[in-house]
PDB file of C-alpha atoms and ligand atoms in Angstrom:
ATOM      1  CA  LYS A   1      17.310  -8.414 -27.256  1.00 74.00           C
ATOM      2  CA  GLY A   2      16.933 -12.322 -28.413  1.00 91.00           C
ATOM      3  CA  SER A   3      15.589 -13.281 -25.126  1.00 95.00           C
ATOM      4  CA  ALA A   4      13.055 -12.017 -21.845  1.00 96.00           C
ATOM      5  CA  GLU A   5      12.132 -13.227 -18.578  1.00 96.00           C
ATOM      6  CA  GLY A   6       9.118 -13.661 -16.554  1.00 96.00           C
ATOM      7  CA  SER A   7       7.975 -15.397 -13.472  1.00 96.00           C
ATOM      8  CA  ALA A   8       4.868 -15.500 -11.406  1.00 97.00           C
ATOM      9  CA  SER A   9       3.437 -17.136  -8.298  1.00 96.00           C
ATOM     10  CA  GLY A  10       1.825 -20.198  -7.248  1.00 96.00           C
ATOM     11  CA  LYS A  11      -1.782 -19.775  -4.842  1.00 96.00           C
ATOM     12  CA  VAL A  12      -3.990 -20.909  -2.327  1.00 97.00           C
ATOM     13  CA  ILE A  13      -7.641 -20.271  -2.320  1.00 98.00           C
ATOM     14  CA  LEU A  14      -8.691 -19.551   1.191  1.00 98.00           C
ATOM     15  CA  PHE A  15     -12.399 -19.531   0.317  1.00 98.00           C
ATOM     16  CA  GLY A  16     -14.678 -19.647  -2.639  1.00 98.00           C
ATOM     17  CA  GLU A  17     -13.275 -22.165  -4.502  1.00 98.00           C
ATOM     18  CA  HIS A  18     -16.046 -23.632  -7.654  1.00 98.00           C
ATOM     19  CA  ALA A  19     -18.528 -21.411  -6.403  1.00 98.00           C
ATOM     20  CA  VAL A  20     -16.580 -18.630  -7.920  1.00 98.00           C
ATOM     21  CA  VAL A  21     -16.904 -20.579 -11.306  1.00 97.00           C
ATOM     22  CA  TYR A  22     -20.667 -19.477 -11.424  1.00 97.00           C
ATOM     23  CA  GLY A  23     -20.170 -15.947 -10.253  1.00 96.00           C
ATOM     24  CA  SER A  24     -19.575 -15.917  -6.269  1.00 97.00           C
ATOM     25  CA  PRO A  25     -16.698 -14.299  -4.673  1.00 98.00           C
ATOM     26  CA  ALA A  26     -13.767 -16.422  -3.517  1.00 98.00           C
ATOM     27  CA  ILE A  27     -10.479 -15.455  -1.639  1.00 98.00           C
ATOM     28  CA  ALA A  28      -7.426 -15.987  -2.705  1.00 98.00           C
ATOM     29  CA  ALA A  29      -3.322 -15.420  -1.498  1.00 97.00           C
ATOM     30  CA  GLY A  30       0.003 -15.736  -3.808  1.00 95.00           C
ATOM     31  CA  LEU A  31       2.561 -18.298  -2.918  1.00 94.00           C
ATOM     32  CA  ASP A  32       6.349 -17.210  -2.752  1.00 91.00           C
ATOM     33  CA  ARG A  33       6.931 -20.132  -4.880  1.00 94.00           C
ATOM     34  CA  GLY A  34       6.006 -19.948  -8.245  1.00 96.00           C
ATOM     35  CA  ALA A  35       6.840 -20.173 -11.998  1.00 97.00           C
ATOM     36  CA  ARG A  36       9.659 -19.060 -13.793  1.00 97.00           C
ATOM     37  CA  ALA A  37      10.174 -18.582 -17.760  1.00 97.00           C
ATOM     38  CA  VAL A  38      12.989 -17.437 -20.083  1.00 97.00           C
ATOM     39  CA  VAL A  39      11.649 -16.835 -24.022  1.00 97.00           C
ATOM     40  CA  THR A  40      13.795 -16.721 -26.651  1.00 97.00           C
ATOM     41  CA  ARG A  41      13.438 -15.525 -30.509  1.00 96.00           C
ATOM     42  CA  LEU A  42      13.495 -18.517 -32.816  1.00 95.00           C
ATOM     43  CA  PRO A  43      14.341 -17.423 -36.606  1.00 95.00           C
ATOM     44  CA  GLY A  44      10.943 -19.686 -37.681  1.00 92.00           C
ATOM     45  CA  GLY A  45       8.239 -21.902 -35.918  1.00 81.00           C
ATOM     46  CA  PRO A  46       6.742 -23.898 -34.763  1.00 92.00           C
ATOM     47  CA  SER A  47       7.304 -22.455 -31.042  1.00 95.00           C
ATOM     48  CA  THR A  48       8.756 -24.668 -28.635  1.00 95.00           C
ATOM     49  CA  LEU A  49       8.466 -25.184 -25.108  1.00 95.00           C
ATOM     50  CA  LYS A  50      10.801 -27.289 -22.769  1.00 94.00           C
ATOM     51  CA  LEU A  51       9.886 -27.770 -19.202  1.00 92.00           C
ATOM     52  CA  GLY A  52      12.054 -28.088 -15.915  1.00 86.00           C
ATOM     53  CA  ASP A  53      15.152 -30.130 -17.085  1.00 74.00           C
ATOM     54  CA  GLY A  54      13.545 -32.255 -19.576  1.00 77.00           C
ATOM     55  CA  SER A  55      13.668 -31.463 -23.145  1.00 75.00           C
ATOM     56  CA  VAL A  56      10.994 -29.953 -25.254  1.00 77.00           C
ATOM     57  CA  VAL A  57       7.873 -31.688 -24.186  1.00 84.00           C
ATOM     58  CA  ALA A  58       5.553 -29.797 -26.741  1.00 84.00           C
ATOM     59  CA  ASP A  59       5.490 -27.067 -29.295  1.00 87.00           C
ATOM     60  CA  ALA A  60       2.870 -25.248 -30.908  1.00 85.00           C
ATOM     61  CA  SER A  61       1.877 -27.895 -33.719  1.00 87.00           C
ATOM     62  CA  SER A  62       1.129 -30.664 -31.076  1.00 88.00           C
ATOM     63  CA  SER A  63      -2.136 -31.844 -30.673  1.00 90.00           C
ATOM     64  CA  ASN A  64      -2.119 -33.131 -27.219  1.00 91.00           C
ATOM     65  CA  ASP A  65      -3.211 -30.603 -24.188  1.00 90.00           C
ATOM     66  CA  LEU A  66       0.111 -28.693 -23.660  1.00 92.00           C
ATOM     67  CA  GLY A  67       0.759 -27.776 -27.166  1.00 94.00           C
ATOM     68  CA  ARG A  68      -2.802 -26.820 -27.668  1.00 95.00           C
ATOM     69  CA  ALA A  69      -2.595 -24.437 -24.529  1.00 95.00           C
ATOM     70  CA  PHE A  70       1.050 -23.095 -25.688  1.00 96.00           C
ATOM     71  CA  ALA A  71      -0.440 -22.527 -29.410  1.00 96.00           C
ATOM     72  CA  ALA A  72      -3.262 -20.717 -27.926  1.00 97.00           C
ATOM     73  CA  LEU A  73      -1.638 -18.370 -25.757  1.00 98.00           C
ATOM     74  CA  LEU A  74       0.959 -17.158 -28.283  1.00 97.00           C
ATOM     75  CA  GLU A  75      -1.602 -17.175 -30.886  1.00 97.00           C
ATOM     76  CA  VAL A  76      -3.971 -14.117 -28.440  1.00 97.00           C
ATOM     77  CA  ALA A  77      -3.614 -11.469 -30.493  1.00 95.00           C
ATOM     78  CA  PRO A  78      -1.136  -9.859 -31.265  1.00 94.00           C
ATOM     79  CA  ALA A  79       0.349 -13.076 -31.998  1.00 96.00           C
ATOM     80  CA  ILE A  80       3.771 -13.819 -30.696  1.00 96.00           C
ATOM     81  CA  PRO A  81       6.498 -14.640 -33.312  1.00 95.00           C
ATOM     82  CA  PRO A  82       8.067 -17.654 -33.221  1.00 96.00           C
ATOM     83  CA  VAL A  83      10.103 -18.529 -29.987  1.00 96.00           C
ATOM     84  CA  ARG A  84      12.068 -21.155 -27.524  1.00 96.00           C
ATOM     85  CA  VAL A  85      10.291 -21.023 -24.041  1.00 97.00           C
ATOM     86  CA  GLU A  86      12.337 -22.730 -21.353  1.00 96.00           C
ATOM     87  CA  ALA A  87       9.487 -22.361 -17.816  1.00 97.00           C
ATOM     88  CA  ARG A  88      10.157 -24.086 -14.715  1.00 95.00           C
ATOM     89  CA  CYS A  89       7.645 -24.199 -11.766  1.00 94.00           C
ATOM     90  CA  ASP A  90       8.441 -25.453  -8.492  1.00 92.00           C
ATOM     91  CA  LEU A  91       4.557 -26.152  -7.198  1.00 90.00           C
ATOM     92  CA  PRO A  92       3.065 -30.013  -7.801  1.00 82.00           C
ATOM     93  CA  PRO A  93       1.322 -30.274 -11.052  1.00 79.00           C
ATOM     94  CA  GLY A  94      -2.111 -31.176  -9.680  1.00 79.00           C
ATOM     95  CA  GLY A  95      -1.620 -30.227  -6.102  1.00 85.00           C
ATOM     96  CA  GLY A  96      -4.411 -27.441  -6.461  1.00 88.00           C
ATOM     97  CA  LEU A  97      -1.423 -24.441  -6.233  1.00 94.00           C
ATOM     98  CA  GLY A  98      -1.650 -22.577  -9.275  1.00 93.00           C
ATOM     99  CA  SER A  99       1.040 -24.578 -11.171  1.00 92.00           C
ATOM    100  CA  SER A 100      -0.919 -24.506 -14.478  1.00 93.00           C
ATOM    101  CA  ALA A 101      -1.897 -20.573 -14.226  1.00 95.00           C
ATOM    102  CA  ALA A 102       1.839 -19.629 -12.957  1.00 96.00           C
ATOM    103  CA  LEU A 103       3.502 -21.457 -15.783  1.00 96.00           C
ATOM    104  CA  ALA A 104       0.804 -19.756 -18.187  1.00 97.00           C
ATOM    105  CA  VAL A 105       1.160 -15.917 -16.767  1.00 97.00           C
ATOM    106  CA  SER A 106       5.472 -16.590 -16.321  1.00 98.00           C
ATOM    107  CA  ILE A 107       5.173 -17.455 -20.280  1.00 98.00           C
ATOM    108  CA  ALA A 108       3.113 -14.814 -21.232  1.00 97.00           C
ATOM    109  CA  ARG A 109       5.038 -12.383 -19.438  1.00 96.00           C
ATOM    110  CA  ALA A 110       8.242 -13.150 -20.787  1.00 97.00           C
ATOM    111  CA  ALA A 111       6.549 -13.395 -24.472  1.00 97.00           C
ATOM    112  CA  GLU A 112       5.225  -9.932 -23.864  1.00 95.00           C
ATOM    113  CA  THR A 113       8.570  -8.645 -22.500  1.00 94.00           C
ATOM    114  CA  LEU A 114      10.364 -10.117 -25.900  1.00 95.00           C
ATOM    115  CA  VAL A 115       8.123  -8.563 -28.187  1.00 92.00           C
ATOM    116  CA  ARG A 116       7.653  -5.106 -27.126  1.00 84.00           C
ATOM    117  CA  GLY A 117      11.496  -5.190 -25.537  1.00 72.00           C
ATOM    118  CA  ASP A 118      12.638  -1.261 -23.860  1.00 65.00           C
ATOM    119  CA  GLU A 119      10.166   0.349 -25.672  1.00 69.00           C
ATOM    120  CA  ALA A 120       6.825  -0.134 -23.884  1.00 68.00           C
ATOM    121  CA  ARG A 121       5.664   3.031 -22.136  1.00 75.00           C
ATOM    122  CA  PRO A 122       4.333   3.085 -18.658  1.00 72.00           C
ATOM    123  CA  GLU A 123       1.088   3.926 -19.342  1.00 75.00           C
ATOM    124  CA  GLU A 124       1.058   0.650 -21.828  1.00 81.00           C
ATOM    125  CA  ASP A 125       1.223  -1.343 -18.410  1.00 85.00           C
ATOM    126  CA  ALA A 126      -2.023  -1.977 -17.492  1.00 88.00           C
ATOM    127  CA  ALA A 127      -3.023  -2.925 -20.971  1.00 90.00           C
ATOM    128  CA  ILE A 128      -0.118  -5.657 -21.057  1.00 91.00           C
ATOM    129  CA  GLU A 129      -1.070  -6.617 -18.161  1.00 91.00           C
ATOM    130  CA  ALA A 130      -4.768  -7.636 -19.200  1.00 93.00           C
ATOM    131  CA  ARG A 131      -2.883  -9.424 -22.226  1.00 95.00           C
ATOM    132  CA  VAL A 132      -0.663 -11.779 -20.248  1.00 96.00           C
ATOM    133  CA  LEU A 133      -4.199 -12.753 -18.525  1.00 96.00           C
ATOM    134  CA  ALA A 134      -5.806 -13.295 -21.603  1.00 96.00           C
ATOM    135  CA  ARG A 135      -3.020 -15.120 -23.063  1.00 97.00           C
ATOM    136  CA  ALA A 136      -3.210 -17.122 -19.537  1.00 97.00           C
ATOM    137  CA  ALA A 137      -6.887 -17.952 -19.749  1.00 96.00           C
ATOM    138  CA  ALA A 138      -6.663 -19.129 -23.241  1.00 96.00           C
ATOM    139  CA  TRP A 139      -4.325 -21.804 -21.890  1.00 96.00           C
ATOM    140  CA  GLU A 140      -6.473 -22.254 -18.751  1.00 94.00           C
ATOM    141  CA  ARG A 141      -9.288 -22.622 -21.036  1.00 93.00           C
ATOM    142  CA  ILE A 142      -7.465 -25.832 -22.344  1.00 92.00           C
ATOM    143  CA  PHE A 143      -6.583 -27.535 -19.396  1.00 87.00           C
ATOM    144  CA  HIS A 144      -9.723 -26.386 -17.145  1.00 84.00           C
ATOM    145  CA  GLY A 145     -12.704 -25.987 -19.742  1.00 83.00           C
ATOM    146  CA  ASN A 146     -14.377 -23.201 -17.901  1.00 90.00           C
ATOM    147  CA  PRO A 147     -11.619 -21.315 -16.316  1.00 94.00           C
ATOM    148  CA  SER A 148     -12.862 -18.075 -13.495  1.00 96.00           C
ATOM    149  CA  GLY A 149      -9.399 -16.826 -14.257  1.00 96.00           C
ATOM    150  CA  ILE A 150      -8.943 -16.373 -10.172  1.00 97.00           C
ATOM    151  CA  ASP A 151      -5.700 -18.531 -10.493  1.00 96.00           C
ATOM    152  CA  ALA A 152      -4.399 -16.600 -13.153  1.00 96.00           C
ATOM    153  CA  THR A 153      -4.897 -13.629 -11.459  1.00 96.00           C
ATOM    154  CA  ALA A 154      -3.439 -14.859  -8.089  1.00 97.00           C
ATOM    155  CA  ALA A 155      -0.231 -15.781 -10.488  1.00 96.00           C
ATOM    156  CA  ALA A 156       0.154 -12.368 -12.092  1.00 95.00           C
ATOM    157  CA  ARG A 157      -0.487 -10.456  -9.087  1.00 94.00           C
ATOM    158  CA  GLY A 158       0.688 -12.082  -5.653  1.00 94.00           C
ATOM    159  CA  GLY A 159      -1.059 -11.080  -1.935  1.00 95.00           C
ATOM    160  CA  ILE A 160      -4.539 -11.744  -0.944  1.00 97.00           C
ATOM    161  CA  PHE A 161      -7.487 -10.601  -2.484  1.00 98.00           C
ATOM    162  CA  ARG A 162     -11.730 -11.075  -2.935  1.00 98.00           C
ATOM    163  CA  PHE A 163     -11.902 -12.124  -6.502  1.00 98.00           C
ATOM    164  CA  THR A 164     -15.209 -12.077  -8.549  1.00 98.00           C
ATOM    165  CA  ARG A 165     -15.535 -13.003 -12.391  1.00 97.00           C
ATOM    166  CA  ALA A 166     -17.739  -9.616 -13.162  1.00 97.00           C
ATOM    167  CA  GLU A 167     -15.476  -7.359 -11.040  1.00 96.00           C
ATOM    168  CA  GLY A 168     -11.904  -8.792 -10.915  1.00 95.00           C
ATOM    169  CA  ALA A 169      -9.504  -9.065  -8.182  1.00 96.00           C
ATOM    170  CA  ARG A 170     -10.188  -6.119  -5.062  1.00 97.00           C
ATOM    171  CA  PRO A 171      -7.295  -6.329  -2.390  1.00 97.00           C
ATOM    172  CA  ILE A 172      -7.906  -7.201   1.151  1.00 97.00           C
ATOM    173  CA  THR A 173      -5.716  -6.124   3.959  1.00 97.00           C
ATOM    174  CA  PRO A 174      -4.943  -8.320   7.161  1.00 97.00           C
ATOM    175  CA  ARG A 175      -5.171  -6.738  10.409  1.00 97.00           C
ATOM    176  CA  GLN A 176      -2.731  -9.589  11.385  1.00 95.00           C
ATOM    177  CA  ASP A 177      -1.071 -11.794   9.191  1.00 95.00           C
ATOM    178  CA  LEU A 178      -2.076 -15.534   8.452  1.00 96.00           C
ATOM    179  CA  VAL A 179       0.153 -18.497   9.107  1.00 97.00           C
ATOM    180  CA  LEU A 180      -1.140 -21.522   7.119  1.00 97.00           C
ATOM    181  CA  CYS A 181      -0.194 -24.896   6.343  1.00 97.00           C
ATOM    182  CA  VAL A 182      -0.187 -26.805   2.969  1.00 96.00           C
ATOM    183  CA  GLY A 183      -0.493 -30.577   3.307  1.00 95.00           C
ATOM    184  CA  SER A 184      -0.313 -32.778   0.198  1.00 94.00           C
ATOM    185  CA  THR A 185      -2.905 -36.130  -0.155  1.00 94.00           C
ATOM    186  CA  GLY A 186       0.105 -36.882  -2.363  1.00 92.00           C
ATOM    187  CA  HIS A 187      -3.155 -37.361  -5.352  1.00 93.00           C
ATOM    188  CA  PRO A 188      -2.454 -35.024  -7.978  1.00 91.00           C
ATOM    189  CA  SER A 189      -6.150 -34.080  -9.431  1.00 91.00           C
ATOM    190  CA  SER A 190      -7.490 -32.589 -12.469  1.00 90.00           C
ATOM    191  CA  THR A 191      -9.453 -29.138 -12.227  1.00 90.00           C
ATOM    192  CA  ARG A 192     -11.235 -30.018 -15.327  1.00 91.00           C
ATOM    193  CA  THR A 193     -12.777 -32.875 -13.822  1.00 94.00           C
ATOM    194  CA  THR A 194     -13.953 -31.544 -10.513  1.00 95.00           C
ATOM    195  CA  VAL A 195     -15.215 -28.382 -12.511  1.00 94.00           C
ATOM    196  CA  GLU A 196     -17.210 -30.662 -14.621  1.00 95.00           C
ATOM    197  CA  LEU A 197     -18.515 -32.751 -11.496  1.00 96.00           C
ATOM    198  CA  ILE A 198     -20.371 -29.733 -10.405  1.00 96.00           C
ATOM    199  CA  ALA A 199     -21.284 -28.267 -14.166  1.00 96.00           C
ATOM    200  CA  SER A 200     -23.174 -31.923 -14.333  1.00 96.00           C
ATOM    201  CA  GLN A 201     -24.344 -31.793 -10.753  1.00 96.00           C
ATOM    202  CA  HIS A 202     -25.815 -28.169 -12.003  1.00 97.00           C
ATOM    203  CA  THR A 203     -27.630 -29.457 -15.206  1.00 97.00           C
ATOM    204  CA  LYS A 204     -29.358 -32.168 -12.938  1.00 97.00           C
ATOM    205  CA  ASP A 205     -30.419 -30.328 -10.089  1.00 95.00           C
ATOM    206  CA  PRO A 206     -29.390 -26.600 -10.200  1.00 97.00           C
ATOM    207  CA  ALA A 207     -31.219 -25.179  -7.139  1.00 96.00           C
ATOM    208  CA  LEU A 208     -29.036 -27.612  -5.083  1.00 92.00           C
ATOM    209  CA  VAL A 209     -25.843 -26.328  -6.405  1.00 96.00           C
ATOM    210  CA  LYS A 210     -27.052 -23.051  -6.357  1.00 97.00           C
ATOM    211  CA  ARG A 211     -27.993 -23.347  -2.458  1.00 97.00           C
ATOM    212  CA  SER A 212     -24.291 -24.515  -1.936  1.00 97.00           C
ATOM    213  CA  ILE A 213     -22.958 -21.483  -3.965  1.00 97.00           C
ATOM    214  CA  ASP A 214     -25.440 -19.204  -1.814  1.00 98.00           C
ATOM    215  CA  ALA A 215     -23.175 -20.790   1.330  1.00 98.00           C
ATOM    216  CA  VAL A 216     -19.973 -20.314  -0.098  1.00 98.00           C
ATOM    217  CA  THR A 217     -21.043 -16.525  -1.020  1.00 98.00           C
ATOM    218  CA  SER A 218     -22.448 -15.930   2.878  1.00 98.00           C
ATOM    219  CA  ILE A 219     -19.071 -17.481   3.845  1.00 98.00           C
ATOM    220  CA  VAL A 220     -17.253 -15.653   1.979  1.00 98.00           C
ATOM    221  CA  GLY A 221     -18.272 -12.247   2.953  1.00 98.00           C
ATOM    222  CA  ASN A 222     -18.021 -13.310   6.133  1.00 98.00           C
ATOM    223  CA  ALA A 223     -14.331 -14.560   5.767  1.00 98.00           C
ATOM    224  CA  VAL A 224     -13.334 -10.962   4.535  1.00 98.00           C
ATOM    225  CA  LEU A 225     -14.959  -9.491   7.151  1.00 98.00           C
ATOM    226  CA  ALA A 226     -12.916 -11.971   9.471  1.00 98.00           C
ATOM    227  CA  ILE A 227      -9.685 -11.714   7.573  1.00 98.00           C
ATOM    228  CA  GLU A 228     -10.137  -7.323   8.123  1.00 98.00           C
ATOM    229  CA  ALA A 229     -10.746  -7.792  11.687  1.00 98.00           C
ATOM    230  CA  GLY A 230      -8.181 -10.170  12.736  1.00 97.00           C
ATOM    231  CA  ASP A 231     -10.596 -12.234  14.262  1.00 98.00           C
ATOM    232  CA  GLN A 232      -8.877 -15.907  13.414  1.00 98.00           C
ATOM    233  CA  ARG A 233     -11.250 -17.975  15.440  1.00 98.00           C
ATOM    234  CA  ALA A 234     -14.082 -17.071  13.197  1.00 98.00           C
ATOM    235  CA  LEU A 235     -11.987 -17.318  10.183  1.00 98.00           C
ATOM    236  CA  GLY A 236     -10.948 -20.746  10.984  1.00 98.00           C
ATOM    237  CA  ASP A 237     -14.867 -21.912  11.620  1.00 98.00           C
ATOM    238  CA  LEU A 238     -15.674 -20.174   8.235  1.00 98.00           C
ATOM    239  CA  MET A 239     -12.829 -22.699   6.953  1.00 99.00           C
ATOM    240  CA  ASN A 240     -14.542 -25.916   8.277  1.00 98.00           C
ATOM    241  CA  MET A 241     -17.749 -24.573   7.267  1.00 98.00           C
ATOM    242  CA  ASN A 242     -16.878 -23.970   3.770  1.00 98.00           C
ATOM    243  CA  GLN A 243     -15.004 -27.422   3.534  1.00 98.00           C
ATOM    244  CA  LEU A 244     -18.528 -28.747   4.556  1.00 98.00           C
ATOM    245  CA  VAL A 245     -19.867 -27.114   1.771  1.00 98.00           C
ATOM    246  CA  LEU A 246     -17.114 -28.372  -0.470  1.00 98.00           C
ATOM    247  CA  SER A 247     -18.082 -32.223   0.801  1.00 97.00           C
ATOM    248  CA  GLY A 248     -21.509 -31.596   0.198  1.00 96.00           C
ATOM    249  CA  LEU A 249     -20.541 -30.683  -3.557  1.00 96.00           C
ATOM    250  CA  PHE A 250     -18.585 -34.523  -3.671  1.00 95.00           C
ATOM    251  CA  VAL A 251     -14.954 -32.800  -4.570  1.00 97.00           C
ATOM    252  CA  SER A 252     -13.604 -33.476  -1.503  1.00 98.00           C
ATOM    253  CA  THR A 253     -12.107 -37.427  -0.779  1.00 97.00           C
ATOM    254  CA  SER A 254     -11.389 -39.374   2.233  1.00 96.00           C
ATOM    255  CA  GLU A 255      -7.821 -38.180   2.086  1.00 96.00           C
ATOM    256  CA  ILE A 256      -8.170 -34.588   2.257  1.00 97.00           C
ATOM    257  CA  GLU A 257     -11.066 -34.901   5.399  1.00 98.00           C
ATOM    258  CA  GLU A 258      -7.974 -37.414   7.160  1.00 97.00           C
ATOM    259  CA  LEU A 259      -6.181 -34.488   6.485  1.00 98.00           C
ATOM    260  CA  CYS A 260      -8.082 -31.544   7.529  1.00 98.00           C
ATOM    261  CA  ALA A 261      -9.474 -33.613  10.715  1.00 98.00           C
ATOM    262  CA  LEU A 262      -5.695 -34.551  12.039  1.00 98.00           C
ATOM    263  CA  ALA A 263      -4.900 -31.463  11.144  1.00 98.00           C
ATOM    264  CA  ARG A 264      -7.849 -29.739  13.502  1.00 98.00           C
ATOM    265  CA  SER A 265      -7.114 -32.431  16.497  1.00 98.00           C
ATOM    266  CA  ALA A 266      -3.510 -30.923  15.855  1.00 98.00           C
ATOM    267  CA  GLY A 267      -4.631 -27.508  16.807  1.00 98.00           C
ATOM    268  CA  ALA A 268      -5.420 -25.935  13.232  1.00 98.00           C
ATOM    269  CA  LEU A 269      -8.408 -23.787  13.710  1.00 98.00           C
ATOM    270  CA  GLY A 270      -9.597 -24.812  10.601  1.00 98.00           C
ATOM    271  CA  ALA A 271      -9.033 -26.802   7.726  1.00 98.00           C
ATOM    272  CA  LYS A 272     -10.372 -27.358   4.140  1.00 98.00           C
ATOM    273  CA  LEU A 273      -9.127 -28.322   0.564  1.00 98.00           C
ATOM    274  CA  THR A 274      -7.708 -25.748  -1.658  1.00 97.00           C
ATOM    275  CA  GLY A 275      -8.054 -25.555  -5.287  1.00 96.00           C
ATOM    276  CA  GLY A 276     -10.040 -27.984  -7.338  1.00 95.00           C
ATOM    277  CA  GLY A 277     -10.417 -30.851  -4.925  1.00 95.00           C
ATOM    278  CA  GLY A 278     -10.511 -34.464  -5.749  1.00 96.00           C
ATOM    279  CA  GLY A 279      -6.972 -34.363  -4.458  1.00 95.00           C
ATOM    280  CA  GLY A 280      -4.194 -32.343  -4.609  1.00 95.00           C
ATOM    281  CA  CYS A 281      -3.788 -29.633  -1.185  1.00 95.00           C
ATOM    282  CA  VAL A 282      -5.351 -28.860   2.021  1.00 97.00           C
ATOM    283  CA  ILE A 283      -5.116 -26.135   4.111  1.00 98.00           C
ATOM    284  CA  ALA A 284      -5.362 -25.293   8.134  1.00 98.00           C
ATOM    285  CA  LEU A 285      -5.024 -22.203  10.024  1.00 98.00           C
ATOM    286  CA  VAL A 286      -2.285 -22.182  12.662  1.00 98.00           C
ATOM    287  CA  PRO A 287      -3.518 -20.541  15.957  1.00 98.00           C
ATOM    288  CA  PRO A 288      -1.700 -17.026  16.303  1.00 98.00           C
ATOM    289  CA  SER A 289       0.463 -16.194  19.686  1.00 97.00           C
ATOM    290  CA  PHE A 290       0.886 -13.186  21.043  1.00 96.00           C
ATOM    291  CA  ARG A 291       3.388 -12.318  23.741  1.00 97.00           C
ATOM    292  CA  SER A 292       2.343 -10.417  26.717  1.00 97.00           C
ATOM    293  CA  ASP A 293       3.172  -6.587  24.619  1.00 97.00           C
ATOM    294  CA  GLY A 294       1.089  -7.594  22.261  1.00 94.00           C
ATOM    295  CA  THR A 295       3.469  -8.713  19.206  1.00 96.00           C
ATOM    296  CA  ARG A 296       3.213 -11.824  17.651  1.00 96.00           C
ATOM    297  CA  ASP A 297       5.286 -14.878  18.818  1.00 98.00           C
ATOM    298  CA  GLU A 298       6.765 -16.342  15.471  1.00 97.00           C
ATOM    299  CA  GLU A 299       8.726 -19.213  17.769  1.00 97.00           C
ATOM    300  CA  ARG A 300       5.221 -20.567  19.428  1.00 98.00           C
ATOM    301  CA  GLU A 301       3.480 -20.109  16.017  1.00 98.00           C
ATOM    302  CA  ALA A 302       6.197 -22.236  14.389  1.00 98.00           C
ATOM    303  CA  GLU A 303       5.877 -24.660  17.142  1.00 98.00           C
ATOM    304  CA  SER A 304       2.338 -24.761  16.703  1.00 98.00           C
ATOM    305  CA  ALA A 305       2.580 -25.002  12.659  1.00 98.00           C
ATOM    306  CA  ALA A 306       4.984 -28.041  13.436  1.00 98.00           C
ATOM    307  CA  ARG A 307       2.607 -29.826  15.248  1.00 98.00           C
ATOM    308  CA  ILE A 308      -0.214 -30.114  12.751  1.00 98.00           C
ATOM    309  CA  LEU A 309       2.886 -30.949   9.961  1.00 98.00           C
ATOM    310  CA  ASP A 310       3.893 -33.664  11.780  1.00 97.00           C
ATOM    311  CA  ALA A 311       0.438 -34.899  12.492  1.00 97.00           C
ATOM    312  CA  TRP A 312      -0.012 -35.229   8.363  1.00 97.00           C
ATOM    313  CA  ARG A 313       3.586 -36.949   8.008  1.00 95.00           C
ATOM    314  CA  SER A 314       2.617 -39.382  10.838  1.00 92.00           C
ATOM    315  CA  ALA A 315      -0.457 -40.298   9.017  1.00 86.00           C
ATOM    316  CA  GLU A 316       1.893 -40.777   5.847  1.00 77.00           C
ATOM    317  CA  GLY A 317       2.944 -44.179   6.857  1.00 57.00           C
ATOM    318  CA  HIS A 318      -0.682 -45.712   7.062  1.00 44.00           C
TER     319      HIS A 318
HETATM  320  C1  LIG B 401      -9.337 -23.915  -9.116  1.00 69.61           C
HETATM  321  O1  LIG B 401      -7.849 -23.559  -8.495  1.00 69.61           O
HETATM  322  C2  LIG B 401     -10.417 -23.024  -8.640  1.00 69.61           C
HETATM  323  C3  LIG B 401     -11.722 -23.583  -9.154  1.00 69.61           C
HETATM  324  O2  LIG B 401     -12.500 -22.708  -8.632  1.00 69.61           O
HETATM  325  C4  LIG B 401     -11.278 -23.469 -10.592  1.00 69.61           C
HETATM  326  C5  LIG B 401     -12.072 -22.257 -11.110  1.00 69.61           C
HETATM  327  O3  LIG B 401     -11.919 -21.183 -10.628  1.00 69.61           O
HETATM  328  O4  LIG B 401     -11.409 -21.567 -12.745  1.00 69.61           O
HETATM  329  C6  LIG B 401     -11.834 -24.887  -8.389  1.00 69.61           C
END
């Protein structure tokens, strides 16, 4: 076959961004929205990359970040022969929702499928997924410098999971569904910049950064328990605490703080930035509602979510 497809999810980080780079655990969840790629064989190189409806934005010999990331992804052994890639992503770039990792995983998956055709045996699946993650990591290193791998893991597997650099993903089974609102500051931000900001603080004052990382480690440990126990009030408090630690690390902004405050006054149980910070998106936990028979009242929850979204919309005007 001359072409193959691949897809991947976007993500929100519920807890533990940045600390995860230093080996702490974090919790992420996949989104339904994500990226899709089609990869077609070319008779000769260089490989080309087209994003969205646009024209070719890079080829594997370009010296810009996108071209270098694309080349790095294709070059992970065994190297992918010359291909044309058309990819699209329905996540805002620089929004902290994993657009870059979702693109990388969808391209890597499509390329792996193209190369191995229909010959792959089921026992090869784990090896292929590991290679997809290695290709995504090579791409992410160009954009992020020192990615923990949580974004690519969320893009590849979806669902809700705890992640560490050493152990990878471990699924979490929530006792109750979590309903989250995602709001954008409208300012794209670079994860590389915020990761480097914390790295330079770490060089100057390692003890200070370590205290924040230790705080996040215990917040994440408690958050896993709260998700498994269905204690959403505790979970909201933990989100607020995580946000405090992140602002202490200077990766929050006045817009992020405002969106979090608006969400909390509109009834959210907790709110925090998600992803790299410095702009991008915030998440807010919608309080669960129950009918008298104990089942979830989704209509009332949608109204609660609408109050949070309205509060964010009304703040856009000034
Ligand atoms: C970005 O979504 C999450 C960070 O922790 C960076 C990373 O883990 O690679 C900020």
